[in-house]
Amino acid sequence: MSQTLQSVRGMNDILPDEAEFWELFEDTVRSWLKSYGYRPIRMPIVEPTPLFKRAIGEVTDIVEKEMYSFEDSLNGEQLTLRPEGTAGCVRAVIQHNLAAQQPRRLYYIGQMFRHERPQKGRYRQFHQVGVESFGFTGPDIDAEMILMGARLWADLGLDGIELQINSLGQPDERAQHRAALIAYFEERAELLDEDAKRRLYTNPLRILDTKNPAMQEMCAAAPKLIDYLGPESLAHFEGVQRVLRDAGVPFTINPRLVRGLDYYNLTVFEWVTDKLGAQGTVCAGGRYDGLVEQLGGKSTPACGFAMGVERLVALIRESGGEPAAPAPDVYLVHQGDDASRLAFRVAEGLRDQGIDVLLHCGGGSFKSQMKKADASGATFAVIIGDDEAATGEAQLKPLREGSGEQKKMKVDGLAEAIIGQLIDLEEEE
Ligand code: ATP
Ligand code: MG
């Protein structure tokens, strides 16, 4: 026997019970986005590798070691499965000149790929909801994007997700801080791990983002970027905080919040829970005013965030959220040639009236079909045998308490009878 094939490590199937949960989650997310004026955009999953190198930065975890990159065997082009959505979204905005006339609010939901060590809350294929805005300069949009998070957690029935914010200032302010940071780390070179040593002169800010416990204390005492911000950057940061305070959204300023991607400036933020172990960040983002120009577009201010769907779904489950498994209104039981032909017609006719029908497929006795009808959770069984078929009739059998008595009736009257009783049931609930 040949070996059975398995999914790729860290890339999961999402089975129907789970997938239904995901769809409910996505419904909530879509109506939430719509209520803030965001419109969908769908980008390819594969992009040219140089896009990510330029957007995310060469000296980042993602580009150094997490990308699934390959050569197109037909034309030799270097391609990568997207590790995040912002780069592709910016590329699309530039390519289609989307932000030229008016500011844009855009979102996407989809797979991302990173070659990481799989563990709870960290996968090689995972999903993000990405939200991006283009063409807004002021702190108002940053603040609104943060407020959006607070509303979504409420819509999803989640609490205890804490907000951390920071400001990364502008490139010249970062340059001054960077010099101070390098000097600080040079004096403590014996405490640096391999990653940190490698990044010392390329990307010292990222050393602060380390997960190495041995370096935490040293990083906590390192020079803080906020002390290097000029008046404009500080005013922007203050503007964001004012909206948050007005809205009553609590936050903490975390000076070590630097984000794993190079493109951010000014506001950065993360929403973090302590209920998911080490992988507690469920949403992260910030401003990235330089990226559009850096990727060849006309200078356009921008701001965005991404949420990890797996982590949020896990959190909803953790908090006891469980959607009811959807059941059909009708399970259609039929036996005999004439009965089966009529059953197809009846099923389509009921669906025309908006009734959900599970048509029994695969034959079998009435008894075994009725067992399946019960197990389906349907409100009614509609039963058609050749006797019924001969007279154009069917049995309507309620399967749940309170949905009435079994009746024989003309098939033309079924929809009305079913809808009437469904309405009665709904009123009782
Ligand atoms: P982390 O520090 O956890 O590695 P990150 O800074 O790499 O996160 P982002 O690139 O900001 O993450 O992605 C935004 C969100 O996407 C994260 O906050 C998280 O919820 C989710 N996410 C990132 N990587 C993964 C992954 N490998 N598996 C599942 N979710 C992920
Ligand atoms: Mg990461």
PDB file of N, CA and C in Angstrom, residues 295-353:
ATOM      1  N   LEU A 295       7.988  51.938  -3.062  1.00  0.00           N
ATOM      2  CA  LEU A 295       7.684  50.900  -4.051  1.00  0.00           C
ATOM      3  C   LEU A 295       7.405  51.502  -5.433  1.00  0.00           C
ATOM      4  N   GLY A 296       7.759  52.766  -5.611  1.00  0.00           N
ATOM      5  CA  GLY A 296       7.681  53.355  -6.948  1.00  0.00           C
ATOM      6  C   GLY A 296       6.440  54.176  -7.219  1.00  0.00           C
ATOM      7  N   GLY A 297       5.590  54.370  -6.223  1.00  0.00           N
ATOM      8  CA  GLY A 297       4.388  55.174  -6.418  1.00  0.00           C
ATOM      9  C   GLY A 297       4.624  56.626  -6.028  1.00  0.00           C
ATOM     10  N   LYS A 298       3.566  57.412  -6.203  1.00  0.00           N
ATOM     11  CA  LYS A 298       3.632  58.807  -5.799  1.00  0.00           C
ATOM     12  C   LYS A 298       3.457  58.870  -4.287  1.00  0.00           C
ATOM     13  N   SER A 299       4.254  59.688  -3.616  1.00  0.00           N
ATOM     14  CA  SER A 299       4.233  59.733  -2.148  1.00  0.00           C
ATOM     15  C   SER A 299       2.795  59.834  -1.614  1.00  0.00           C
ATOM     16  N   THR A 300       2.385  58.862  -0.804  1.00  0.00           N
ATOM     17  CA  THR A 300       1.008  58.787  -0.307  1.00  0.00           C
ATOM     18  C   THR A 300       1.031  58.317   1.142  1.00  0.00           C
ATOM     19  N   PRO A 301       0.491  59.101   2.066  1.00  0.00           N
ATOM     20  CA  PRO A 301       0.460  58.617   3.445  1.00  0.00           C
ATOM     21  C   PRO A 301      -0.450  57.390   3.563  1.00  0.00           C
ATOM     22  N   ALA A 302      -0.129  56.509   4.481  1.00  0.00           N
ATOM     23  CA  ALA A 302      -0.909  55.275   4.597  1.00  0.00           C
ATOM     24  C   ALA A 302      -0.823  54.738   6.016  1.00  0.00           C
ATOM     25  N   CYS A 303      -1.809  53.914   6.331  1.00  0.00           N
ATOM     26  CA  CYS A 303      -1.909  53.384   7.689  1.00  0.00           C
ATOM     27  C   CYS A 303      -2.687  52.076   7.604  1.00  0.00           C
ATOM     28  N   GLY A 304      -2.351  51.100   8.431  1.00  0.00           N
ATOM     29  CA  GLY A 304      -3.084  49.845   8.332  1.00  0.00           C
ATOM     30  C   GLY A 304      -2.830  48.915   9.495  1.00  0.00           C
ATOM     31  N   PHE A 305      -3.575  47.806   9.497  1.00  0.00           N
ATOM     32  CA  PHE A 305      -3.326  46.783  10.515  1.00  0.00           C
ATOM     33  C   PHE A 305      -3.773  45.428   9.993  1.00  0.00           C
ATOM     34  N   ALA A 306      -3.277  44.381  10.646  1.00  0.00           N
ATOM     35  CA  ALA A 306      -3.671  43.026  10.270  1.00  0.00           C
ATOM     36  C   ALA A 306      -4.022  42.240  11.521  1.00  0.00           C
ATOM     37  N   MET A 307      -5.052  41.386  11.391  1.00  0.00           N
ATOM     38  CA  MET A 307      -5.463  40.543  12.514  1.00  0.00           C
ATOM     39  C   MET A 307      -5.215  39.092  12.149  1.00  0.00           C
ATOM     40  N   GLY A 308      -4.783  38.315  13.107  1.00  0.00           N
ATOM     41  CA  GLY A 308      -4.588  36.885  12.886  1.00  0.00           C
ATOM     42  C   GLY A 308      -5.892  36.150  13.128  1.00  0.00           C
ATOM     43  N   VAL A 309      -6.445  35.563  12.058  1.00  0.00           N
ATOM     44  CA  VAL A 309      -7.766  34.927  12.185  1.00  0.00           C
ATOM     45  C   VAL A 309      -7.704  33.703  13.109  1.00  0.00           C
ATOM     46  N   GLU A 310      -6.661  32.868  12.949  1.00  0.00           N
ATOM     47  CA  GLU A 310      -6.568  31.666  13.795  1.00  0.00           C
ATOM     48  C   GLU A 310      -6.576  32.044  15.279  1.00  0.00           C
ATOM     49  N   ARG A 311      -5.813  33.095  15.611  1.00  0.00           N
ATOM     50  CA  ARG A 311      -5.715  33.484  17.024  1.00  0.00           C
ATOM     51  C   ARG A 311      -7.053  34.035  17.529  1.00  0.00           C
ATOM     52  N   LEU A 312      -7.745  34.813  16.703  1.00  0.00           N
ATOM     53  CA  LEU A 312      -9.026  35.360  17.141  1.00  0.00           C
ATOM     54  C   LEU A 312     -10.076  34.263  17.287  1.00  0.00           C
ATOM     55  N   VAL A 313     -10.084  33.339  16.326  1.00  0.00           N
ATOM     56  CA  VAL A 313     -11.053  32.247  16.414  1.00  0.00           C
ATOM     57  C   VAL A 313     -10.772  31.421  17.675  1.00  0.00           C
ATOM     58  N   ALA A 314      -9.498  31.168  17.957  1.00  0.00           N
ATOM     59  CA  ALA A 314      -9.142  30.415  19.170  1.00  0.00           C
ATOM     60  C   ALA A 314      -9.620  31.161  20.416  1.00  0.00           C
ATOM     61  N   LEU A 315      -9.482  32.460  20.378  1.00  0.00           N
ATOM     62  CA  LEU A 315      -9.881  33.278  21.530  1.00  0.00           C
ATOM     63  C   LEU A 315     -11.393  33.255  21.728  1.00  0.00           C
ATOM     64  N   ILE A 316     -12.140  33.296  20.623  1.00  0.00           N
ATOM     65  CA  ILE A 316     -13.603  33.228  20.724  1.00  0.00           C
ATOM     66  C   ILE A 316     -14.001  31.881  21.324  1.00  0.00           C
ATOM     67  N   ARG A 317     -13.344  30.819  20.851  1.00  0.00           N
ATOM     68  CA  ARG A 317     -13.626  29.482  21.395  1.00  0.00           C
ATOM     69  C   ARG A 317     -13.294  29.419  22.882  1.00  0.00           C
ATOM     70  N   GLU A 318     -12.139  29.975  23.223  1.00  0.00           N
ATOM     71  CA  GLU A 318     -11.674  30.004  24.613  1.00  0.00           C
ATOM     72  C   GLU A 318     -12.697  30.693  25.519  1.00  0.00           C
ATOM     73  N   SER A 319     -13.344  31.748  24.969  1.00  0.00           N
ATOM     74  CA  SER A 319     -14.327  32.493  25.757  1.00  0.00           C
ATOM     75  C   SER A 319     -15.702  31.845  25.713  1.00  0.00           C
ATOM     76  N   GLY A 320     -15.774  30.629  25.193  1.00  0.00           N
ATOM     77  CA  GLY A 320     -17.026  29.883  25.222  1.00  0.00           C
ATOM     78  C   GLY A 320     -17.967  30.171  24.078  1.00  0.00           C
ATOM     79  N   GLY A 321     -17.532  30.961  23.109  1.00  0.00           N
ATOM     80  CA  GLY A 321     -18.375  31.231  21.944  1.00  0.00           C
ATOM     81  C   GLY A 321     -18.482  29.992  21.070  1.00  0.00           C
ATOM     82  N   GLU A 322     -19.684  29.610  20.737  1.00  0.00           N
ATOM     83  CA  GLU A 322     -19.879  28.402  19.922  1.00  0.00           C
ATOM     84  C   GLU A 322     -21.119  28.630  19.070  1.00  0.00           C
ATOM     85  N   PRO A 323     -20.980  28.777  17.772  1.00  0.00           N
ATOM     86  CA  PRO A 323     -22.174  29.005  16.972  1.00  0.00           C
ATOM     87  C   PRO A 323     -22.982  27.717  16.872  1.00  0.00           C
ATOM     88  N   ALA A 324     -24.307  27.839  16.796  1.00  0.00           N
ATOM     89  CA  ALA A 324     -25.151  26.670  16.607  1.00  0.00           C
ATOM     90  C   ALA A 324     -24.875  26.096  15.220  1.00  0.00           C
ATOM     91  N   ALA A 325     -24.723  24.771  15.142  1.00  0.00           N
ATOM     92  CA  ALA A 325     -24.510  24.143  13.839  1.00  0.00           C
ATOM     93  C   ALA A 325     -25.766  24.372  13.011  1.00  0.00           C
ATOM     94  N   PRO A 326     -25.644  24.926  11.823  1.00  0.00           N
ATOM     95  CA  PRO A 326     -26.849  25.214  11.060  1.00  0.00           C
ATOM     96  C   PRO A 326     -27.508  23.918  10.591  1.00  0.00           C
ATOM     97  N   ALA A 327     -28.830  23.847  10.755  1.00  0.00           N
ATOM     98  CA  ALA A 327     -29.571  22.659  10.351  1.00  0.00           C
ATOM     99  C   ALA A 327     -30.507  23.053   9.204  1.00  0.00           C
ATOM    100  N   PRO A 328     -30.820  22.105   8.305  1.00  0.00           N
ATOM    101  CA  PRO A 328     -31.757  22.442   7.228  1.00  0.00           C
ATOM    102  C   PRO A 328     -33.179  22.576   7.770  1.00  0.00           C
ATOM    103  N   ASP A 329     -34.031  23.264   7.038  1.00  0.00           N
ATOM    104  CA  ASP A 329     -35.441  23.304   7.434  1.00  0.00           C
ATOM    105  C   ASP A 329     -36.101  21.949   7.171  1.00  0.00           C
ATOM    106  N   VAL A 330     -35.724  21.355   6.049  1.00  0.00           N
ATOM    107  CA  VAL A 330     -36.407  20.135   5.598  1.00  0.00           C
ATOM    108  C   VAL A 330     -35.397  19.065   5.196  1.00  0.00           C
ATOM    109  N   TYR A 331     -35.663  17.819   5.628  1.00  0.00           N
ATOM    110  CA  TYR A 331     -34.925  16.679   5.089  1.00  0.00           C
ATOM    111  C   TYR A 331     -35.898  15.913   4.216  1.00  0.00           C
ATOM    112  N   LEU A 332     -35.539  15.720   2.953  1.00  0.00           N
ATOM    113  CA  LEU A 332     -36.498  15.127   2.025  1.00  0.00           C
ATOM    114  C   LEU A 332     -36.231  13.637   1.820  1.00  0.00           C
ATOM    115  N   VAL A 333     -37.181  12.815   2.295  1.00  0.00           N
ATOM    116  CA  VAL A 333     -37.067  11.354   2.256  1.00  0.00           C
ATOM    117  C   VAL A 333     -37.909  10.842   1.091  1.00  0.00           C
ATOM    118  N   HIS A 334     -37.349   9.958   0.292  1.00  0.00           N
ATOM    119  CA  HIS A 334     -38.104   9.483  -0.872  1.00  0.00           C
ATOM    120  C   HIS A 334     -37.656   8.089  -1.253  1.00  0.00           C
ATOM    121  N   GLN A 335     -38.624   7.270  -1.771  1.00  0.00           N
ATOM    122  CA  GLN A 335     -38.268   5.936  -2.212  1.00  0.00           C
ATOM    123  C   GLN A 335     -39.145   5.515  -3.380  1.00  0.00           C
ATOM    124  N   GLY A 336     -38.531   4.961  -4.392  1.00  0.00           N
ATOM    125  CA  GLY A 336     -39.239   4.555  -5.614  1.00  0.00           C
ATOM    126  C   GLY A 336     -38.932   5.540  -6.732  1.00  0.00           C
ATOM    127  N   ASP A 337     -39.009   5.048  -7.975  1.00  0.00           N
ATOM    128  CA  ASP A 337     -38.617   5.880  -9.117  1.00  0.00           C
ATOM    129  C   ASP A 337     -39.470   7.133  -9.254  1.00  0.00           C
ATOM    130  N   ASP A 338     -40.784   6.954  -9.210  1.00  0.00           N
ATOM    131  CA  ASP A 338     -41.659   8.122  -9.382  1.00  0.00           C
ATOM    132  C   ASP A 338     -41.491   9.095  -8.221  1.00  0.00           C
ATOM    133  N   ALA A 339     -41.366   8.510  -7.018  1.00  0.00           N
ATOM    134  CA  ALA A 339     -41.199   9.348  -5.814  1.00  0.00           C
ATOM    135  C   ALA A 339     -39.933  10.183  -5.928  1.00  0.00           C
ATOM    136  N   SER A 340     -38.840   9.579  -6.414  1.00  0.00           N
ATOM    137  CA  SER A 340     -37.575  10.304  -6.492  1.00  0.00           C
ATOM    138  C   SER A 340     -37.648  11.447  -7.495  1.00  0.00           C
ATOM    139  N   ARG A 341     -38.335  11.183  -8.617  1.00  0.00           N
ATOM    140  CA  ARG A 341     -38.460  12.270  -9.606  1.00  0.00           C
ATOM    141  C   ARG A 341     -39.249  13.435  -9.021  1.00  0.00           C
ATOM    142  N   LEU A 342     -40.317  13.084  -8.296  1.00  0.00           N
ATOM    143  CA  LEU A 342     -41.113  14.138  -7.669  1.00  0.00           C
ATOM    144  C   LEU A 342     -40.300  14.856  -6.588  1.00  0.00           C
ATOM    145  N   ALA A 343     -39.479  14.068  -5.870  1.00  0.00           N
ATOM    146  CA  ALA A 343     -38.694  14.649  -4.764  1.00  0.00           C
ATOM    147  C   ALA A 343     -37.768  15.753  -5.275  1.00  0.00           C
ATOM    148  N   PHE A 344     -37.130  15.527  -6.404  1.00  0.00           N
ATOM    149  CA  PHE A 344     -36.253  16.570  -6.965  1.00  0.00           C
ATOM    150  C   PHE A 344     -37.042  17.841  -7.252  1.00  0.00           C
ATOM    151  N   ARG A 345     -38.244  17.650  -7.847  1.00  0.00           N
ATOM    152  CA  ARG A 345     -39.060  18.814  -8.181  1.00  0.00           C
ATOM    153  C   ARG A 345     -39.482  19.555  -6.916  1.00  0.00           C
ATOM    154  N   VAL A 346     -39.894  18.783  -5.914  1.00  0.00           N
ATOM    155  CA  VAL A 346     -40.340  19.395  -4.658  1.00  0.00           C
ATOM    156  C   VAL A 346     -39.183  20.158  -4.001  1.00  0.00           C
ATOM    157  N   ALA A 347     -37.997  19.532  -3.984  1.00  0.00           N
ATOM    158  CA  ALA A 347     -36.845  20.163  -3.323  1.00  0.00           C
ATOM    159  C   ALA A 347     -36.521  21.500  -3.981  1.00  0.00           C
ATOM    160  N   GLU A 348     -36.476  21.511  -5.307  1.00  0.00           N
ATOM    161  CA  GLU A 348     -36.170  22.775  -6.002  1.00  0.00           C
ATOM    162  C   GLU A 348     -37.266  23.814  -5.747  1.00  0.00           C
ATOM    163  N   GLY A 349     -38.538  23.332  -5.738  1.00  0.00           N
ATOM    164  CA  GLY A 349     -39.658  24.250  -5.498  1.00  0.00           C
ATOM    165  C   GLY A 349     -39.584  24.881  -4.114  1.00  0.00           C
ATOM    166  N   LEU A 350     -39.228  24.080  -3.100  1.00  0.00           N
ATOM    167  CA  LEU A 350     -39.115  24.627  -1.742  1.00  0.00           C
ATOM    168  C   LEU A 350     -37.970  25.628  -1.675  1.00  0.00           C
ATOM    169  N   ARG A 351     -36.856  25.288  -2.328  1.00  0.00           N
ATOM    170  CA  ARG A 351     -35.708  26.221  -2.317  1.00  0.00           C
ATOM    171  C   ARG A 351     -36.079  27.536  -3.005  1.00  0.00           C
ATOM    172  N   ASP A 352     -36.929  27.427  -4.051  1.00  0.00           N
ATOM    173  CA  ASP A 352     -37.398  28.671  -4.697  1.00  0.00           C
ATOM    174  C   ASP A 352     -38.062  29.590  -3.674  1.00  0.00           C
ATOM    175  N   GLN A 353     -38.676  28.986  -2.658  1.00  0.00           N
ATOM    176  CA  GLN A 353     -39.379  29.784  -1.639  1.00  0.00           C
ATOM    177  C   GLN A 353     -38.471  30.144  -0.465  1.00  0.00           C
TER     178      GLN A 353
END
